[in-house]
Amino acid sequence: METAPKPGRGVPPKKDNPQAKKKKPRRYWEEEATPVAAPAGPPRKKARAREPRPPRSKGVRGAPKSRFGRKPQAPKNASDRKKPRRTLSGAQDPFPGPAPAPAEVARKFCRIDKSKKLPRSKPKTRTKLETAEAQEEEASVRAARAELLLAEEPGFLEGEDGEDTAKILQTDIVEAVDIASAAKHFDLNLRQFGPYRLNYSRTGRHLALGGRRGHVAALDWVTKKLMCEINVMEAVRDIQSVFPLLAVDGRGSADPNWNRWLYIYDNQGIELHCIRRCDRVTRLEFLPFHFLLATASETGFLTYLDVSVGKIVTALNARAGRLSVMAQNPYNAVVHLGHSNGTVSLWSPAMKEPLAKILCHRGAVRAVAVDSTGTYMATSGLDHQLKIFDLRGTFQPLSARTLPQGAGHLAFSQRGLLVAGMGDVVNIWAGPGKASPPSLEQPYLTHRLSGHVHGLQFCPFEDVLGVGHSGGMTSMLVPGSAEPNFDGLENNPYRSRKQRQEWEVKALLEKVPAELICLDPRALAEVDVVTLEQQKKERIERLGYDPDAKAAFQPKAKQKGRSSTASLVKRKKKVMDQEHRDKVRQSLEGQQQQRQKQKTAKPTGARPSALDRFVR
Amino acid sequence: MHATKAAKGLLALSQQEELVDLPTNYPLSASEDEGDSDGERKHQKLLEAIGSLSGKNRWKSVERSEASLKVSEFNVSSEGSGEKLALSDLLEPVKPSSSLTAVKKQLSRVKSKKTLEVPLNKREVEQIHREVAFSKTSQILSKWDPVVQKNREAEQLVFPLEKEPASFAPIEQVFLDWKARTPLEQEVFDLLHKNKQPVTDPLLTPVEKASLKAMSLEEAKIRRAELQRARALQSYYEARARRLKKIKSKKYHKIVKKGKAKKAIKDFEQLRKVDPNAALEELEKIEKARMMERMSLKHQNSGKWAKSKAIMAKYDLEARQAMQEQLAKNKELTQKLQVVSESEEEGGAEEEEALVPDVVNEVQMNADGPNPWMLRTCNRDAKEDEVQADSKELPEPVAHEFSDNEGNEKPEAEEDVLLKEFEERRSIRKRSKLNQDAKPVGGQETKDSTTKEVLSELKALSQKLSKDNRLSKKPKESPAKTVPLVQEEEPAPEEEEPLLLQRPERVRTLEELEELGKEDCLPNKELPGAAVEGEQVRRNPQEELKGKKKEKMISLQKLLTTRTPSVTSVAVPTTVEEQEDEVERDQKQMIKEAFAGDDVIKEFLKEKRETIQANKPKDLDLTLPGWGEWGGMDLKPSAKKRRRFLIKAPEGPPRRDRDLPNVIINEKRNIHAAAHQVQVLPYPFTHHQQFERTIQNPIGSTWNTQRAFQKLTAPKVVTKAGHIIEPIKAEDVGYQSSPKSDLSVMQSSPKRRSKHQKQLKKRRAQ
């Protein structure tokens, strides 16, 4: 443990630029380009963990998105690009042409799926397709150039050779990081009001705490100021902070006659609403782009409440008993429910039945979490297993692991770290990269708490994990968990009151209708083929013929007796036969291909054995 | 025409008759009025009238003529005026004179000429006019086509049309054209000129420029020397190459060739040590050379030269040798990389191990190729390593091997070496066998095969001896060897586990293997799962689903029970005092899980089956009971009839969860979302995929940078507020308009047109 810490992936040692043999005389018109020797400070002693989140400069405050527009202007003509124009001063553009855009990054922003082959298109259509592709390319290049503005880098934790990062304690990390980050690690000792659940707001600015025995509190996470604190004198099941900072909590009590409804408070702790149609709520999820508050109840209903208008959109009966496990997929706003029969069902308010049902565990599902890209789902069940599923169409487990006690709570961070709360221990796993699932072999970090875990969430845009447990609340430092760059227009933790108001209006204007929630949101950009076909059919029926169909072959009239009826028929027949032959040829080719596929598919199986002929 | 003529004739006739009547009446009355003053004339007229009545119906014009009684050559008498004058009469006197032929011709032409056509009626004339006018106008208008086309295709149109886009020239460029005009300026410029100060490019004097360009003397010298040296070297090499090329000695070339081959082998050895991947590539090249050789007839004594030699071969020893050499070469090239018998392989593998440093193996292990064989061999190697470590003795033969490769030793020495090797290997194997016996994996197998191995090894030895110096080919065989090696090996179940998780296809194949194993009546530990399957199958009445379901069941079971080693984490959660009866509860839970698990799977499969059934399109039964046959309480329509009137529903597309045993995907269409989708294909698109591709790129500011967003959402037409948008003129697009009308566009000069195109391009680029 007490090995001398070494600096993490530090900056390579800078040398002074070796001077050229003969120094060119510096002219007064040349720019001041003295090679400033990097201030070689003393090597940091305790730099095992670099600062989890570099402190933000004040200039970032309220940085508008228009910064994306500030990029070098490309010259308009190709000729301009080739030879930099000679100016009167003799100075030349040191970086002629447009700024280079890395091709790999640009590929990330290409959204047109070119894998499918298109049917033959007419020239007019082709030009349209070409313009679309050109637009895509240009937009992606611009976006790739704008990547340059994402200056912040994620934090990280790196052990020495053979050192297990899981053995690094929080105290070590706190020692290594700067004061501002160290202040983010703290423990709230609140033994009195039982296990706590917690929720950070989407910007990471506010934190809401709800204790089982009625303690509800809201904090300003950045300033650590207490905004309100009340005791609702009932059991608080779950708490969720909704955009204008309303603390919402589902309450229930052991006494069945007692009221157990959904309550909404403002940031002063004043009760604004009591929603009686959502009763016996166990879990809450807020879908920020749809302004929907999804509640799972003991009665087995999943209810969607539109927060912007205060209406209940749908109440779906899951038909699977008490619902106590819920998670949302941030990619497509589908709600995942875990059931006691080991299945996880995926719900959208548009459908009465689940979109998909996945059998994950042999025992009941205890916790579900979906990562921020919507690619991976982590589940843990009563069979003490922790599994990671691929959500991209196949729903197959990618990796699994048996845990000594099974995980009761799961959460993903913005950069794909997975945390599991098992009893009073918290384990964090990290993947090799950002887009890869966490590898479950070696935990990245572990931490023991003073009580049993009851709620977990990573703080957005901060390398911090909030853990609510029976002994209060703990804020842990987890380097590399959060996204280092935030979108100033979307989720700005430092926005002012005015900016927040403006954002609210814009967000409300851009509210996504609830019925658009589906498994693959990109499918909305497809043509509704069923309706299209139906309409075409109806049109044909109405007109009595198919206007788009190819006209039947009409032989031309010829002279000198060659246009006799017999010859006409003969010519017609010829064309018909040709078409028929083509059709037959095509179908034969298709059959052959299928046969080949089968042939190729066969040998991939097991080694052939002589006994195979007896297998049925 | 004829008809009209006839009509005209008739009309003329009737007029004549009137005229005839008139004079008849009139003279009578006149005679009575005026008396006998000119009785003679009257008489004449009368005669005429009578004559006309009797003879031809021709009305003769009443003409006044002088009375002349005799014919003279000086005047024309009107005597015999009743006779017709024929043209020939006129021409008769002219005949002899040839000077009048032109006139004759003219006359004949006049004679042959038909009458003028009657003008077309008004309607037709107008139609023709219209046609001509249309074609003319369309021709004029067609000159606008490119302009229209461009405007249609343009991304953005700006109105009113701007004549000259305001240019933003940098200040320096503006100054370039500036000239000194005032006397003061001129004076200053003169001064500058005198002192050779730059005027337009004012910052560098010529001296300065020269100094910038100049190089230091030492540098120049060094550079020159370098160049000289390079040139000299080049010339040396060229000369040498020329000399070598001219050498005709066969022996020399043979030596050179051999040297090259040796060098290649050496290089290859080196490469194998340093970069095994590159070595593999080399091997592939050799393999390719073999293929080429097999394809070609190059060394098969079929060429011209070979044929000539064949004739000579009977008498000439050299020729015979040459031919044989060629054949040998062909054989050598086409020889296949041998798959050697088992013992050989093992020996080879060990050799390999000895030869190749551990680093290579590691590299292979790390190479993330999808080839599973590679992985296994690695594992095996690792195992063998362990074995060797146990026996605490590393195989010695490394040095010998190397000496073998070099091929410098005498055959007897080689023999010795090989025998030694053999001994060593045997001892090693014995030791390893002991170890393996401790393991349950491959115990009996090895025992059985010991004798066989000895035999095969002896065989291999003899082969090796016969091979002599061809050890240099060894590296070729190494990749081929690995394959059979792997096939021998039993897949270790622990290793398979992660694979099983990640790749469903693999899971299935392995399961099949397992099934085979079960058929061999091996009491397996995993039987509970299998038993459940059996029960399931027995309960299932539906026969046709059986096979499929079985498979599914197996895979599902597998999916759910992933036996990953529960590695102890650093921090194990502490048990709390509250849960005193933890152990008890644990046990209970275990039991519950053990039973619940099967139920869970069964229930899930049942549910899936039900949903599939419910979502299948239903067949339509149109049979009418009692129609055409007897009907009644217990009577059912015949099977034939039912079959005939059953309309089978078309089979829908395959379900998406067809190959996913643990998933039920809802296939129902989301109608609410469909209402937001595009339902009509816009004009130029014929297929929905084409259109989809054009709308896949998001245009919102959430997904794009500000500039890109602005460009993507730029309006199609931009107008300036408060400006009159005038119709386009020819001048606007570079045509010259004639003063008459805008329509008539003159041929534009190419220069102007190009300018116009440039402008358009520019606009598009913007």
PDB file of N, CA and C in Angstrom, chain A residues 87 101 140 214 234 237 259 280 342 396 427 445 476 497 513 526 580:
ATOM      1  N   THR A  87       1.308  39.035 -49.607  1.00  0.00           N
ATOM      2  CA  THR A  87       0.818  40.317 -49.127  1.00  0.00           C
ATOM      3  C   THR A  87       1.915  41.352 -49.180  1.00  0.00           C
ATOM      4  N   ALA A 101      -8.992  18.341 -40.338  1.00  0.00           N
ATOM      5  CA  ALA A 101      -9.956  17.638 -39.486  1.00  0.00           C
ATOM      6  C   ALA A 101      -9.591  16.165 -39.491  1.00  0.00           C
ATOM      7  N   SER A 140     -19.915  16.679 -40.790  1.00  0.00           N
ATOM      8  CA  SER A 140     -19.089  15.846 -39.916  1.00  0.00           C
ATOM      9  C   SER A 140     -17.694  16.443 -39.791  1.00  0.00           C
ATOM     10  N   GLY A 214     -38.239   9.705   6.507  1.00  0.00           N
ATOM     11  CA  GLY A 214     -38.906  10.981   6.299  1.00  0.00           C
ATOM     12  C   GLY A 214     -38.018  12.180   6.096  1.00  0.00           C
ATOM     13  N   GLU A 234     -43.204  10.671   7.012  1.00  0.00           N
ATOM     14  CA  GLU A 234     -43.641   9.425   6.385  1.00  0.00           C
ATOM     15  C   GLU A 234     -42.420   8.761   5.787  1.00  0.00           C
ATOM     16  N   ARG A 237     -39.770   6.588  -0.133  1.00  0.00           N
ATOM     17  CA  ARG A 237     -39.293   5.426  -0.889  1.00  0.00           C
ATOM     18  C   ARG A 237     -38.214   5.808  -1.885  1.00  0.00           C
ATOM     19  N   ASN A 259     -51.722   7.850   4.018  1.00  0.00           N
ATOM     20  CA  ASN A 259     -51.579   8.235   2.611  1.00  0.00           C
ATOM     21  C   ASN A 259     -50.196   7.854   2.103  1.00  0.00           C
ATOM     22  N   ARG A 280     -48.551   4.311  -3.843  1.00  0.00           N
ATOM     23  CA  ARG A 280     -47.629   3.249  -3.436  1.00  0.00           C
ATOM     24  C   ARG A 280     -46.438   3.151  -4.385  1.00  0.00           C
ATOM     25  N   GLY A 342     -37.087 -13.146 -12.875  1.00  0.00           N
ATOM     26  CA  GLY A 342     -35.798 -13.128 -13.550  1.00  0.00           C
ATOM     27  C   GLY A 342     -35.791 -12.422 -14.878  1.00  0.00           C
ATOM     28  N   GLN A 396     -28.035 -10.224 -25.706  1.00  0.00           N
ATOM     29  CA  GLN A 396     -27.298 -11.375 -25.182  1.00  0.00           C
ATOM     30  C   GLN A 396     -26.303 -10.915 -24.129  1.00  0.00           C
ATOM     31  N   ASN A 427     -18.303  -1.622  -5.220  1.00  0.00           N
ATOM     32  CA  ASN A 427     -17.277  -2.011  -6.188  1.00  0.00           C
ATOM     33  C   ASN A 427     -17.495  -1.237  -7.479  1.00  0.00           C
ATOM     34  N   LEU A 445     -12.115   0.181  -8.397  1.00  0.00           N
ATOM     35  CA  LEU A 445     -12.035   0.770  -7.062  1.00  0.00           C
ATOM     36  C   LEU A 445     -13.002   0.021  -6.149  1.00  0.00           C
ATOM     37  N   MET A 476     -17.895   9.814  -2.874  1.00  0.00           N
ATOM     38  CA  MET A 476     -16.593   9.207  -3.164  1.00  0.00           C
ATOM     39  C   MET A 476     -15.964   9.867  -4.369  1.00  0.00           C
ATOM     40  N   ARG A 497     -29.424  32.349 -13.460  1.00  0.00           N
ATOM     41  CA  ARG A 497     -30.870  32.191 -13.365  1.00  0.00           C
ATOM     42  C   ARG A 497     -31.539  32.444 -14.722  1.00  0.00           C
ATOM     43  N   PRO A 513     -42.649  14.268 -27.939  1.00  0.00           N
ATOM     44  CA  PRO A 513     -43.900  13.608 -27.565  1.00  0.00           C
ATOM     45  C   PRO A 513     -43.646  12.220 -26.987  1.00  0.00           C
ATOM     46  N   GLU A 526     -37.316   6.765 -40.686  1.00  0.00           N
ATOM     47  CA  GLU A 526     -37.567   5.893 -41.824  1.00  0.00           C
ATOM     48  C   GLU A 526     -38.985   6.124 -42.327  1.00  0.00           C
ATOM     49  N   HIS A 580     -39.652 -13.422 -69.128  1.00  0.00           N
ATOM     50  CA  HIS A 580     -39.826 -14.625 -68.322  1.00  0.00           C
ATOM     51  C   HIS A 580     -38.480 -15.295 -68.048  1.00  0.00           C
TER      52      HIS A 580
END
